[in-house]
Amino acid sequence: MMRPNAVCRMMCRPACLLTTGALLSAPLVGQADYHRADMIRVTQRQVLNLPDWLNLFGFGNPTWLEDSTRFWYRVRTVRGHEFILVDPVRPLRRPVFDNARLASAMSIAGDTTFDPVKLPFTTFKFLRNEQAIELRVGMKRYECDLAAYRCTKGDTLTTDTPAWAVLSPDKQWEAFSHKFNIYVRSAKGAKRDSIQITTDGAEENEYGLEARVDPQDKSPSRRPELWWSPDSKRIAVARIDERGVRKYPVYSSTDVHPKLFLYPVGTPGDSIVPTRELYVLTIAGRANVRVQAPPQVNASFGWTGGADAVQWSSKSDRIFFIHA
């Protein structure tokens, strides 16, 4: 049982305060209440033409192309999920490919049957000046020509960038976090020695990552929050400072054994709150320069996290970010 005044957190970490009065006065939850709650999922499945990034159970933000002027996104339609390419300048909005023709080409290459209404992937990568795409289905890699609609199938390459690293635009470098600091290594070749770029990262004040909220989590590296410059020579990275921030214990009972999480959260009246600062790292010379701006409150609406938090200029000589 949760103790009164315990703070609970869910997806995106919204906080709710349970008081003794609320616990005593709350009505018993019956089967009808569970049914109404589950109707959210049912209703969501009935909504058409809703992009994934607006979908409660979607898969993230639109994917920008390398020219930073166009993007694609996935949307649910009566014909299944479709992938839409958008060019705001022209303006243009069209499907990236024909679902039926692509499913047929994949079926021939994979010697199986793919349903065009239920394509088995949520993302892809453009190849050959956007004349072809690469996608993954399980452990298999498909490369499909979008003019002739012919596909080839192969095994997933073991040299692919791991989930915990960020590949540079020129595909020569991988950036990752290790022991609170940022490292880079060559993305190709058998010898892939790591180069340490930052040296002063510390627990609860690390580059690219927030502190772990699970004290028992011993998993390997996590993917840091950073942004490569278009010329692949620099990296913009957020450094999060959670030192001295009040930590709230939360117990999860979703598994057989209850699990303890500790969330560093700043609340009204606290003198110490989580903050973040932006740094620019230069690979050559291993330079590390802090952007001259006051620390940003980590929980404020002024900071937009994710892939769009920082934008580089096309010449890699400027960065753009929101500060409040």
CSV table of C-alpha atoms in Angstrom, one decimal:
chain,number,residue,atom,x,y,z
A,1,MET,CA,0.0,0.0,0.0
A,2,MET,CA,1.2,3.5,-0.8
A,3,ARG,CA,1.8,5.7,2.2
A,4,PRO,CA,-0.1,9.0,2.4
A,5,ASN,CA,1.6,12.0,0.8
A,6,ALA,CA,3.7,9.7,-1.4
A,7,VAL,CA,4.5,11.1,-4.8
A,8,CYS,CA,3.7,8.8,-7.7
A,9,ARG,CA,5.0,9.2,-11.3
A,10,MET,CA,4.0,7.7,-14.6
A,11,MET,CA,5.0,8.2,-18.2
A,12,CYS,CA,6.6,11.6,-18.9
A,13,ARG,CA,6.9,11.8,-15.1
A,14,PRO,CA,3.8,13.9,-14.3
A,15,ALA,CA,3.5,14.1,-10.5
A,16,CYS,CA,0.3,13.5,-8.4
A,17,LEU,CA,0.0,13.9,-4.6
A,18,LEU,CA,-2.1,11.4,-2.7
A,19,THR,CA,-3.4,12.7,0.6
A,20,THR,CA,-4.9,10.9,3.5
A,21,GLY,CA,-8.3,12.5,2.9
A,22,ALA,CA,-8.3,11.5,-0.8
A,23,LEU,CA,-7.5,7.9,0.1
A,24,LEU,CA,-10.3,7.7,2.7
A,25,SER,CA,-12.9,9.4,0.5
A,26,ALA,CA,-12.1,7.8,-2.8
A,27,PRO,CA,-14.8,5.3,-4.0
A,28,LEU,CA,-13.9,1.7,-4.5
A,29,VAL,CA,-12.8,0.9,-8.0
A,30,GLY,CA,-15.1,-1.5,-9.7
A,31,GLN,CA,-15.0,-3.4,-13.0
A,32,ALA,CA,-16.9,-0.6,-14.8
A,33,ASP,CA,-14.2,1.9,-13.9
A,34,TYR,CA,-11.5,-0.4,-15.4
A,35,HIS,CA,-13.7,-0.8,-18.5
A,36,ARG,CA,-14.0,3.0,-18.9
A,37,ALA,CA,-10.3,3.4,-18.5
A,38,ASP,CA,-9.6,0.8,-21.1
A,39,MET,CA,-11.9,2.7,-23.5
A,40,ILE,CA,-9.0,5.2,-24.1
A,41,ARG,CA,-7.1,2.5,-26.0
A,42,VAL,CA,-10.3,1.5,-27.9
A,43,THR,CA,-11.1,5.1,-28.8
A,44,GLN,CA,-7.5,5.7,-29.9
A,45,ARG,CA,-7.6,2.9,-32.4
A,46,GLN,CA,-10.7,4.4,-34.0
A,47,VAL,CA,-9.0,7.8,-34.7
A,48,LEU,CA,-7.7,8.0,-38.3
A,49,ASN,CA,-5.2,10.4,-39.9
A,50,LEU,CA,-3.6,11.1,-36.6
A,51,PRO,CA,0.2,11.4,-36.8
A,52,ASP,CA,2.2,9.2,-34.5
A,53,TRP,CA,3.7,12.1,-32.6
A,54,LEU,CA,0.1,13.2,-31.6
A,55,ASN,CA,-0.9,9.7,-30.8
A,56,LEU,CA,-1.0,8.7,-27.1
A,57,PHE,CA,0.6,5.4,-28.0
A,58,GLY,CA,2.7,6.8,-30.9
A,59,PHE,CA,6.4,6.4,-31.7
A,60,GLY,CA,7.8,9.8,-31.4
A,61,ASN,CA,8.6,13.0,-33.4
A,62,PRO,CA,8.6,13.5,-37.2
A,63,THR,CA,11.8,12.5,-38.9
A,64,TRP,CA,13.7,15.3,-40.6
A,65,LEU,CA,15.7,14.7,-43.7
A,66,GLU,CA,19.3,15.7,-43.9
A,67,ASP,CA,18.5,19.0,-45.7
A,68,SER,CA,16.5,20.1,-42.6
A,69,THR,CA,13.7,21.4,-44.8
A,70,ARG,CA,11.6,18.3,-45.3
A,71,PHE,CA,10.4,15.6,-43.0
A,72,TRP,CA,8.3,12.4,-43.0
A,73,TYR,CA,5.9,10.9,-40.4
A,74,ARG,CA,3.8,7.9,-39.9
A,75,VAL,CA,0.0,8.1,-39.8
A,76,ARG,CA,-2.9,5.6,-39.3
A,77,THR,CA,-5.4,5.6,-42.2
A,78,VAL,CA,-8.2,3.2,-43.3
A,79,ARG,CA,-5.5,1.6,-45.5
A,80,GLY,CA,-3.3,0.9,-42.5
A,81,HIS,CA,-0.2,3.0,-41.4
A,82,GLU,CA,1.2,5.2,-44.2
A,83,PHE,CA,4.5,7.1,-44.3
A,84,ILE,CA,4.0,10.7,-45.5
A,85,LEU,CA,6.7,13.0,-46.8
A,86,VAL,CA,6.2,16.7,-46.3
A,87,ASP,CA,7.9,19.6,-48.1
A,88,PRO,CA,6.6,22.8,-46.5
A,89,VAL,CA,8.4,25.1,-49.0
A,90,ARG,CA,6.9,23.8,-52.2
A,91,PRO,CA,4.4,22.9,-50.5
A,92,LEU,CA,4.1,19.1,-51.0
A,93,ARG,CA,2.6,16.2,-49.0
A,94,ARG,CA,2.7,12.7,-50.5
A,95,PRO,CA,3.2,9.1,-49.4
A,96,VAL,CA,6.9,8.0,-49.4
A,97,PHE,CA,6.0,4.7,-51.1
A,98,ASP,CA,3.0,2.6,-52.2
A,99,ASN,CA,2.2,0.2,-49.4
A,100,ALA,CA,0.8,-2.5,-51.6
A,101,ARG,CA,3.8,-2.5,-54.1
A,102,LEU,CA,6.3,-2.4,-51.3
A,103,ALA,CA,4.6,-5.3,-49.4
A,104,SER,CA,4.6,-7.3,-52.6
A,105,ALA,CA,8.3,-6.6,-53.3
A,106,MET,CA,9.2,-7.5,-49.6
A,107,SER,CA,7.2,-10.7,-49.8
A,108,ILE,CA,9.1,-11.8,-52.9
A,109,ALA,CA,12.5,-11.0,-51.4
A,110,GLY,CA,11.7,-12.5,-48.0
A,111,ASP,CA,9.9,-15.6,-49.4
A,112,THR,CA,7.0,-14.9,-47.1
A,113,THR,CA,3.8,-12.7,-47.1
A,114,PHE,CA,3.6,-9.2,-45.9
A,115,ASP,CA,0.3,-7.4,-45.4
A,116,PRO,CA,0.3,-3.9,-46.9
A,117,VAL,CA,-2.2,-2.8,-44.2
A,118,LYS,CA,0.1,-4.0,-41.4
A,119,LEU,CA,3.6,-3.3,-42.6
A,120,PRO,CA,6.1,-4.8,-40.0
A,121,PHE,CA,8.2,-1.7,-39.4
A,122,THR,CA,7.8,1.8,-37.9
A,123,THR,CA,10.8,3.6,-39.3
A,124,PHE,CA,13.2,3.4,-42.3
A,125,LYS,CA,16.3,5.1,-43.8
A,126,PHE,CA,16.5,6.8,-47.2
A,127,LEU,CA,19.3,5.5,-49.5
A,128,ARG,CA,20.7,6.7,-52.9
A,129,ASN,CA,19.3,10.2,-53.0
A,130,GLU,CA,15.9,9.0,-51.7
A,131,GLN,CA,15.5,6.5,-54.5
A,132,ALA,CA,15.6,3.6,-52.1
A,133,ILE,CA,15.0,2.8,-48.5
A,134,GLU,CA,16.5,0.5,-45.8
A,135,LEU,CA,14.3,-1.1,-43.2
A,136,ARG,CA,14.5,-3.8,-40.5
A,137,VAL,CA,12.1,-6.7,-39.9
A,138,GLY,CA,13.3,-8.6,-36.9
A,139,MET,CA,16.9,-9.6,-37.5
A,140,LYS,CA,16.6,-9.1,-41.3
A,141,ARG,CA,17.5,-6.0,-43.3
A,142,TYR,CA,15.6,-5.1,-46.4
A,143,GLU,CA,16.8,-2.7,-49.1
A,144,CYS,CA,14.1,-1.6,-51.5
A,145,ASP,CA,14.2,0.4,-54.7
A,146,LEU,CA,11.3,2.8,-54.8
A,147,ALA,CA,11.3,3.2,-58.6
A,148,ALA,CA,11.3,-0.5,-59.7
A,149,TYR,CA,9.9,-1.7,-56.3
A,150,ARG,CA,12.4,-4.5,-56.0
A,151,CYS,CA,13.8,-5.5,-52.6
A,152,THR,CA,16.8,-7.5,-51.4
A,153,LYS,CA,17.1,-9.2,-48.0
A,154,GLY,CA,20.1,-9.7,-45.8
A,155,ASP,CA,21.0,-10.2,-42.2
A,156,THR,CA,21.3,-7.3,-39.8
A,157,LEU,CA,24.9,-6.1,-39.8
A,158,THR,CA,26.7,-6.5,-36.5
A,159,THR,CA,28.7,-3.3,-37.3
A,160,ASP,CA,25.5,-1.2,-37.0
A,161,THR,CA,25.5,1.7,-34.5
A,162,PRO,CA,24.4,0.3,-31.2
A,163,ALA,CA,21.2,1.7,-29.5
A,164,TRP,CA,23.3,3.5,-26.9
A,165,ALA,CA,25.4,5.5,-29.4
A,166,VAL,CA,24.6,8.5,-31.7
A,167,LEU,CA,26.0,8.2,-35.3
A,168,SER,CA,27.5,11.4,-36.9
A,169,PRO,CA,26.0,12.7,-40.1
A,170,ASP,CA,29.0,11.6,-42.2
A,171,LYS,CA,28.7,8.1,-40.5
A,172,GLN,CA,32.3,8.2,-39.5
A,173,TRP,CA,31.9,8.6,-35.7
A,174,GLU,CA,29.7,7.3,-32.9
A,175,ALA,CA,29.2,9.4,-29.8
A,176,PHE,CA,28.2,7.8,-26.5
A,177,SER,CA,28.2,8.2,-22.7
A,178,HIS,CA,30.5,6.4,-20.3
A,179,LYS,CA,31.1,7.1,-16.6
A,180,PHE,CA,29.2,10.5,-16.8
A,181,ASN,CA,31.3,11.8,-19.8
A,182,ILE,CA,31.0,11.8,-23.6
A,183,TYR,CA,33.3,9.7,-25.8
A,184,VAL,CA,33.5,9.2,-29.6
A,185,ARG,CA,34.9,6.3,-31.5
A,186,SER,CA,35.2,5.3,-35.2
A,187,ALA,CA,32.0,3.9,-36.7
A,188,LYS,CA,34.0,1.6,-39.0
A,189,GLY,CA,36.9,-0.8,-39.0
A,190,ALA,CA,38.0,-3.5,-36.6
A,191,LYS,CA,40.0,-1.2,-34.4
A,192,ARG,CA,37.6,1.2,-32.8
A,193,ASP,CA,39.5,3.0,-30.0
A,194,SER,CA,37.4,5.4,-27.9
A,195,ILE,CA,38.4,9.1,-27.5
A,196,GLN,CA,37.2,10.8,-24.3
A,197,ILE,CA,36.0,14.3,-25.1
A,198,THR,CA,34.7,15.6,-21.7
A,199,THR,CA,36.5,14.8,-18.4
A,200,ASP,CA,34.7,16.6,-15.6
A,201,GLY,CA,31.4,14.7,-15.7
A,202,ALA,CA,30.3,13.4,-12.3
A,203,GLU,CA,27.4,11.4,-10.7
A,204,GLU,CA,24.2,13.5,-10.9
A,205,ASN,CA,26.0,16.1,-13.0
A,206,GLU,CA,26.8,14.2,-16.2
A,207,TYR,CA,26.8,15.0,-19.9
A,208,GLY,CA,23.8,13.9,-21.9
A,209,LEU,CA,22.0,11.9,-19.3
A,210,GLU,CA,19.8,12.4,-16.3
A,211,ALA,CA,20.6,10.4,-13.2
A,212,ARG,CA,19.3,6.8,-13.0
A,213,VAL,CA,16.1,6.6,-11.0
A,214,ASP,CA,16.5,2.9,-10.3
A,215,PRO,CA,19.2,2.3,-7.7
A,216,GLN,CA,19.3,-1.3,-8.7
A,217,ASP,CA,19.8,-0.6,-12.4
A,218,LYS,CA,23.1,-2.1,-13.5
A,219,SER,CA,22.4,-2.0,-17.3
A,220,PRO,CA,25.1,-0.8,-19.7
A,221,SER,CA,25.3,2.6,-21.3
A,222,ARG,CA,22.2,4.6,-22.2
A,223,ARG,CA,21.9,6.7,-25.3
A,224,PRO,CA,22.9,10.3,-24.4
A,225,GLU,CA,21.0,13.5,-25.4
A,226,LEU,CA,23.3,15.2,-27.9
A,227,TRP,CA,23.3,16.7,-31.4
A,228,TRP,CA,26.0,16.4,-34.0
A,229,SER,CA,26.8,19.4,-36.3
A,230,PRO,CA,26.1,18.8,-40.0
A,231,ASP,CA,29.9,18.7,-40.7
A,232,SER,CA,30.4,16.0,-38.0
A,233,LYS,CA,33.1,18.0,-36.3
A,234,ARG,CA,31.2,19.2,-33.2
A,235,ILE,CA,28.6,18.0,-30.8
A,236,ALA,CA,26.1,20.0,-28.8
A,237,VAL,CA,25.2,18.2,-25.5
A,238,ALA,CA,23.1,19.0,-22.5
A,239,ARG,CA,24.7,18.6,-19.1
A,240,ILE,CA,22.2,17.9,-16.3
A,241,ASP,CA,22.8,18.9,-12.7
A,242,GLU,CA,20.7,17.1,-10.1
A,243,ARG,CA,23.2,17.4,-7.2
A,244,GLY,CA,21.4,18.2,-3.9
A,245,VAL,CA,18.0,17.9,-5.5
A,246,ARG,CA,15.3,16.4,-3.3
A,247,LYS,CA,14.6,12.7,-4.2
A,248,TYR,CA,11.2,11.2,-3.9
A,249,PRO,CA,10.9,7.5,-3.3
A,250,VAL,CA,8.4,5.7,-5.4
A,251,TYR,CA,7.5,2.0,-5.2
A,252,SER,CA,6.3,0.1,-8.2
A,253,SER,CA,4.3,-3.1,-7.6
A,254,THR,CA,3.9,-4.1,-11.3
A,255,ASP,CA,6.3,-7.0,-10.8
A,256,VAL,CA,6.2,-9.8,-8.3
A,257,HIS,CA,8.7,-8.0,-6.1
A,258,PRO,CA,8.1,-4.3,-5.4
A,259,LYS,CA,10.7,-2.0,-6.8
A,260,LEU,CA,12.1,1.2,-5.4
A,261,PHE,CA,12.7,4.3,-7.7
A,262,LEU,CA,14.2,7.6,-6.5
A,263,TYR,CA,13.2,10.6,-8.5
A,264,PRO,CA,15.1,13.9,-8.2
A,265,VAL,CA,12.3,16.5,-8.4
A,266,GLY,CA,12.2,20.2,-7.8
A,267,THR,CA,9.0,21.4,-6.2
A,268,PRO,CA,7.8,24.9,-5.2
A,269,GLY,CA,9.8,26.3,-2.3
A,270,ASP,CA,12.9,24.2,-3.0
A,271,SER,CA,16.1,26.2,-3.2
A,272,ILE,CA,17.8,23.5,-5.3
A,273,VAL,CA,16.1,22.2,-8.5
A,274,PRO,CA,17.4,20.2,-11.5
A,275,THR,CA,19.0,22.3,-14.2
A,276,ARG,CA,20.8,21.8,-17.5
A,277,GLU,CA,23.4,23.7,-19.5
A,278,LEU,CA,24.4,23.4,-23.1
A,279,TYR,CA,28.0,22.6,-24.1
A,280,VAL,CA,29.7,22.5,-27.5
A,281,LEU,CA,32.3,19.8,-27.9
A,282,THR,CA,34.9,19.8,-30.8
A,283,ILE,CA,36.3,16.5,-31.8
A,284,ALA,CA,39.7,17.8,-33.0
A,285,GLY,CA,41.5,19.0,-29.9
A,286,ARG,CA,38.8,17.7,-27.6
A,287,ALA,CA,37.6,21.2,-26.8
A,288,ASN,CA,34.7,21.7,-24.4
A,289,VAL,CA,32.9,25.1,-24.3
A,290,ARG,CA,29.9,26.0,-22.2
A,291,VAL,CA,27.2,28.1,-24.0
A,292,GLN,CA,27.0,31.4,-22.2
A,293,ALA,CA,23.4,31.3,-21.0
A,294,PRO,CA,22.0,30.9,-17.4
A,295,PRO,CA,21.2,27.3,-16.4
A,296,GLN,CA,17.8,26.1,-17.7
A,297,VAL,CA,15.4,24.6,-15.2
A,298,ASN,CA,15.1,21.0,-16.3
A,299,ALA,CA,11.4,20.7,-15.6
A,300,SER,CA,10.4,24.0,-17.2
A,301,PHE,CA,8.3,24.2,-20.3
A,302,GLY,CA,11.0,26.4,-21.9
A,303,TRP,CA,13.2,23.5,-22.5
A,304,THR,CA,12.1,21.3,-25.5
A,305,GLY,CA,13.7,17.9,-25.1
A,306,GLY,CA,14.3,15.3,-27.7
A,307,ALA,CA,15.5,15.5,-31.3
A,308,ASP,CA,14.4,19.1,-31.8
A,309,ALA,CA,15.8,20.7,-28.7
A,310,VAL,CA,18.8,22.0,-30.5
A,311,GLN,CA,19.3,22.9,-34.2
A,312,TRP,CA,22.6,23.5,-36.0
A,313,SER,CA,22.9,25.9,-38.9
A,314,SER,CA,23.7,24.4,-42.2
A,315,LYS,CA,27.2,25.7,-42.0
A,316,SER,CA,27.8,24.2,-38.6
A,317,ASP,CA,28.8,27.6,-37.2
A,318,ARG,CA,25.7,28.3,-35.1
A,319,ILE,CA,23.3,26.5,-32.8
A,320,PHE,CA,19.7,27.5,-32.0
A,321,PHE,CA,17.8,26.5,-28.9
A,322,ILE,CA,15.0,27.7,-26.7
A,323,HIS,CA,15.8,29.3,-23.4
A,324,ALA,CA,13.3,30.6,-20.9
